Amino acid sequence: MAKKETILLVEDDTNFGLVLKNYLELGGYTVVLSRDGGAGWRDFNEERHYDLCILDVMMPIKDGFSLAADIKKVNPGMPLIFLTAKALKEDQLKGYKLGADDYIVKPFDSELLLFKIKAVLGRNAIVGLKEEAPSFQIGTLNFDFDTRELFTADHKFTLSPKEAQLLNLLCQNMGRVTPKDEALLKIWKDDSYFTGRSMDVYITKLRKYLSLDPDIKILNVHGSGFRLTIKEKGA
């Protein structure tokens, strides 16, 4: 039997925390519930392996942003999801700058949260398997994120840092929508009109590189973002 993934849930609303803990356990996870930021920090430092931390922001003793910063100092690769009523853009930017994988505003759909958790854990599992040489096979092309090289047997491009980050994010979400606002916050640290236009330029550049294989497409998903797809042979 596969080992259950363990989540540290830090939530100071007792009733909501218990309901969410039970829901996540029904979803197949082991969940440790901490009632405030101080307890969350103590639980994080216990001899226990966590696969993901879900943090409220507005908590007594230690707020979620401070807790996230402390967690990242100990384990920079720890996946984080903020689950909070703080919906201001400035707060979301702060969350992503602290290294959050997602920032979910209450109220939210519980089923959507479960899918987001699976996506975050899935992405980090891929990264974990490829820590020494994070690379992707994209159709007939190869992408090495460490060297920022996209190549075939006959061609090689060295991507700019932002091109490489963007392609890496698209590859992690292969076949799924990469939300535009998420990409902007993670890579550009801002989701203004001007950074959105900048991202469109980078998407155009990536499409040009990927056109070496006509089966590879970066599709616009209206109102959402982009999806990297590879046409199956014979389809």
PDB file of C-alpha atoms in Angstrom, residues 13-136:
ATOM      1  CA  ASP A  13     -10.957  28.687  13.132  1.00  0.00           C
ATOM      2  CA  THR A  14     -11.615  25.508  15.149  1.00  0.00           C
ATOM      3  CA  ASN A  15     -14.821  24.392  13.406  1.00  0.00           C
ATOM      4  CA  PHE A  16     -13.595  25.161   9.905  1.00  0.00           C
ATOM      5  CA  GLY A  17     -10.239  23.503  10.626  1.00  0.00           C
ATOM      6  CA  LEU A  18     -11.868  20.280  11.825  1.00  0.00           C
ATOM      7  CA  VAL A  19     -14.265  20.148   8.871  1.00  0.00           C
ATOM      8  CA  LEU A  20     -11.418  20.704   6.402  1.00  0.00           C
ATOM      9  CA  LYS A  21      -9.185  18.173   8.173  1.00  0.00           C
ATOM     10  CA  ASN A  22     -11.907  15.518   7.947  1.00  0.00           C
ATOM     11  CA  TYR A  23     -12.559  16.346   4.285  1.00  0.00           C
ATOM     12  CA  LEU A  24      -8.865  16.039   3.370  1.00  0.00           C
ATOM     13  CA  GLU A  25      -8.589  12.771   5.290  1.00  0.00           C
ATOM     14  CA  LEU A  26     -11.542  11.433   3.290  1.00  0.00           C
ATOM     15  CA  GLY A  27      -9.544  12.510   0.219  1.00  0.00           C
ATOM     16  CA  GLY A  28      -6.779  10.120   1.244  1.00  0.00           C
ATOM     17  CA  TYR A  29      -4.340  12.365   3.134  1.00  0.00           C
ATOM     18  CA  THR A  30      -2.895  12.272   6.618  1.00  0.00           C
ATOM     19  CA  VAL A  31      -3.579  15.676   8.180  1.00  0.00           C
ATOM     20  CA  VAL A  32      -2.023  17.358  11.213  1.00  0.00           C
ATOM     21  CA  LEU A  33      -4.160  20.313  12.369  1.00  0.00           C
ATOM     22  CA  SER A  34      -2.498  23.202  14.234  1.00  0.00           C
ATOM     23  CA  ARG A  35      -4.710  25.839  15.867  1.00  0.00           C
ATOM     24  CA  ASP A  36      -2.431  28.894  15.477  1.00  0.00           C
ATOM     25  CA  GLY A  37       0.831  29.977  13.871  1.00  0.00           C
ATOM     26  CA  GLY A  38       2.901  29.192  16.958  1.00  0.00           C
ATOM     27  CA  ALA A  39       1.513  25.660  17.196  1.00  0.00           C
ATOM     28  CA  GLY A  40       2.032  25.271  13.445  1.00  0.00           C
ATOM     29  CA  TRP A  41       5.705  26.173  13.795  1.00  0.00           C
ATOM     30  CA  ARG A  42       6.124  23.660  16.646  1.00  0.00           C
ATOM     31  CA  ASP A  43       4.345  20.920  14.689  1.00  0.00           C
ATOM     32  CA  PHE A  44       6.443  21.637  11.606  1.00  0.00           C
ATOM     33  CA  ASN A  45       9.635  21.182  13.609  1.00  0.00           C
ATOM     34  CA  GLU A  46       8.599  17.850  15.100  1.00  0.00           C
ATOM     35  CA  GLU A  47      10.173  14.674  13.753  1.00  0.00           C
ATOM     36  CA  ARG A  48       7.559  14.303  11.040  1.00  0.00           C
ATOM     37  CA  HIS A  49       7.750  14.479   7.257  1.00  0.00           C
ATOM     38  CA  TYR A  50       5.269  16.833   5.607  1.00  0.00           C
ATOM     39  CA  ASP A  51       4.493  16.800   1.894  1.00  0.00           C
ATOM     40  CA  LEU A  52       2.509  20.066   1.919  1.00  0.00           C
ATOM     41  CA  CYS A  53       1.638  22.935   4.271  1.00  0.00           C
ATOM     42  CA  ILE A  54      -1.735  24.708   4.052  1.00  0.00           C
ATOM     43  CA  LEU A  55      -1.662  27.972   5.988  1.00  0.00           C
ATOM     44  CA  ASP A  56      -4.266  30.504   7.028  1.00  0.00           C
ATOM     45  CA  VAL A  57      -2.846  34.035   6.999  1.00  0.00           C
ATOM     46  CA  MET A  58      -4.607  35.895   9.819  1.00  0.00           C
ATOM     47  CA  MET A  59      -3.699  33.895  12.946  1.00  0.00           C
ATOM     48  CA  PRO A  60      -2.650  34.689  16.527  1.00  0.00           C
ATOM     49  CA  ILE A  61       0.926  34.305  17.825  1.00  0.00           C
ATOM     50  CA  LYS A  62       2.437  33.928  14.340  1.00  0.00           C
ATOM     51  CA  ASP A  63       0.642  34.948  11.140  1.00  0.00           C
ATOM     52  CA  GLY A  64       0.686  32.749   8.064  1.00  0.00           C
ATOM     53  CA  PHE A  65       3.146  34.893   6.114  1.00  0.00           C
ATOM     54  CA  SER A  66       5.670  34.821   8.980  1.00  0.00           C
ATOM     55  CA  LEU A  67       5.163  31.080   9.399  1.00  0.00           C
ATOM     56  CA  ALA A  68       5.691  30.524   5.655  1.00  0.00           C
ATOM     57  CA  ALA A  69       8.923  32.539   5.724  1.00  0.00           C
ATOM     58  CA  ASP A  70      10.224  30.453   8.646  1.00  0.00           C
ATOM     59  CA  ILE A  71       9.237  27.194   6.943  1.00  0.00           C
ATOM     60  CA  LYS A  72      10.987  28.209   3.727  1.00  0.00           C
ATOM     61  CA  LYS A  73      14.186  28.985   5.668  1.00  0.00           C
ATOM     62  CA  VAL A  74      14.213  25.420   6.990  1.00  0.00           C
ATOM     63  CA  ASN A  75      12.954  23.728   3.818  1.00  0.00           C
ATOM     64  CA  PRO A  76      13.001  25.972   0.700  1.00  0.00           C
ATOM     65  CA  GLY A  77      11.335  23.259  -1.369  1.00  0.00           C
ATOM     66  CA  MET A  78       8.336  22.733   0.922  1.00  0.00           C
ATOM     67  CA  PRO A  79       5.085  23.159  -1.076  1.00  0.00           C
ATOM     68  CA  LEU A  80       2.784  25.826   0.399  1.00  0.00           C
ATOM     69  CA  ILE A  81      -0.838  26.794  -0.144  1.00  0.00           C
ATOM     70  CA  PHE A  82      -2.314  29.871   1.511  1.00  0.00           C
ATOM     71  CA  LEU A  83      -5.991  29.521   2.397  1.00  0.00           C
ATOM     72  CA  THR A  84      -7.273  32.902   3.550  1.00  0.00           C
ATOM     73  CA  ALA A  85      -9.943  35.584   3.497  1.00  0.00           C
ATOM     74  CA  LYS A  86      -7.319  38.195   2.509  1.00  0.00           C
ATOM     75  CA  ALA A  87      -8.248  38.791  -1.113  1.00  0.00           C
ATOM     76  CA  LEU A  88      -6.254  41.954  -1.828  1.00  0.00           C
ATOM     77  CA  LYS A  89      -3.832  41.744  -4.725  1.00  0.00           C
ATOM     78  CA  GLU A  90      -1.001  42.964  -2.476  1.00  0.00           C
ATOM     79  CA  ASP A  91      -1.569  40.032  -0.118  1.00  0.00           C
ATOM     80  CA  GLN A  92      -1.619  37.545  -2.985  1.00  0.00           C
ATOM     81  CA  LEU A  93       1.626  38.990  -4.331  1.00  0.00           C
ATOM     82  CA  LYS A  94       3.199  38.711  -0.889  1.00  0.00           C
ATOM     83  CA  GLY A  95       2.111  35.071  -0.695  1.00  0.00           C
ATOM     84  CA  TYR A  96       3.625  34.180  -4.054  1.00  0.00           C
ATOM     85  CA  LYS A  97       6.819  36.094  -3.271  1.00  0.00           C
ATOM     86  CA  LEU A  98       7.178  33.937  -0.169  1.00  0.00           C
ATOM     87  CA  GLY A  99       7.152  30.897  -2.447  1.00  0.00           C
ATOM     88  CA  ALA A 100       3.505  29.815  -2.317  1.00  0.00           C
ATOM     89  CA  ASP A 101       2.369  27.263  -4.890  1.00  0.00           C
ATOM     90  CA  ASP A 102      -1.189  28.571  -4.676  1.00  0.00           C
ATOM     91  CA  TYR A 103      -3.207  31.280  -2.924  1.00  0.00           C
ATOM     92  CA  ILE A 104      -6.873  30.399  -2.376  1.00  0.00           C
ATOM     93  CA  VAL A 105      -9.374  32.961  -1.120  1.00  0.00           C
ATOM     94  CA  LYS A 106     -12.208  31.942   1.217  1.00  0.00           C
ATOM     95  CA  PRO A 107     -14.939  30.986   0.625  1.00  0.00           C
ATOM     96  CA  PHE A 108     -13.882  28.295  -1.837  1.00  0.00           C
ATOM     97  CA  ASP A 109     -15.093  25.042  -3.352  1.00  0.00           C
ATOM     98  CA  SER A 110     -13.747  22.069  -1.340  1.00  0.00           C
ATOM     99  CA  GLU A 111     -13.524  19.846  -4.413  1.00  0.00           C
ATOM    100  CA  LEU A 112     -11.500  22.508  -6.220  1.00  0.00           C
ATOM    101  CA  LEU A 113      -9.121  22.676  -3.246  1.00  0.00           C
ATOM    102  CA  LEU A 114      -8.636  18.909  -3.444  1.00  0.00           C
ATOM    103  CA  PHE A 115      -7.749  19.148  -7.140  1.00  0.00           C
ATOM    104  CA  LYS A 116      -5.340  22.003  -6.438  1.00  0.00           C
ATOM    105  CA  ILE A 117      -3.632  19.949  -3.718  1.00  0.00           C
ATOM    106  CA  LYS A 118      -3.249  17.026  -6.117  1.00  0.00           C
ATOM    107  CA  ALA A 119      -1.803  19.364  -8.758  1.00  0.00           C
ATOM    108  CA  VAL A 120       0.723  20.906  -6.342  1.00  0.00           C
ATOM    109  CA  LEU A 121       1.817  17.529  -4.981  1.00  0.00           C
ATOM    110  CA  GLY A 122       2.005  16.136  -8.521  1.00  0.00           C
ATOM    111  CA  ARG A 123       4.202  19.001  -9.734  1.00  0.00           C
ATOM    112  CA  ASN A 124       6.530  18.705  -6.767  1.00  0.00           C
ATOM    113  CA  ALA A 125       6.765  14.944  -7.209  1.00  0.00           C
ATOM    114  CA  ILE A 126       7.960  15.536 -10.785  1.00  0.00           C
ATOM    115  CA  VAL A 127      10.481  18.108  -9.581  1.00  0.00           C
ATOM    116  CA  GLY A 128      11.637  15.757  -6.848  1.00  0.00           C
ATOM    117  CA  LEU A 129      12.253  12.965  -9.335  1.00  0.00           C
ATOM    118  CA  LYS A 130      14.236  15.340 -11.522  1.00  0.00           C
ATOM    119  CA  GLU A 131      16.230  17.261  -8.921  1.00  0.00           C
ATOM    120  CA  GLU A 132      19.608  16.399 -10.425  1.00  0.00           C
ATOM    121  CA  ALA A 133      18.640  17.129 -14.022  1.00  0.00           C
ATOM    122  CA  PRO A 134      15.147  18.635 -14.398  1.00  0.00           C
ATOM    123  CA  SER A 135      14.343  17.996 -18.028  1.00  0.00           C
ATOM    124  CA  PHE A 136      11.262  17.369 -20.126  1.00  0.00           C
TER     125      PHE A 136
END
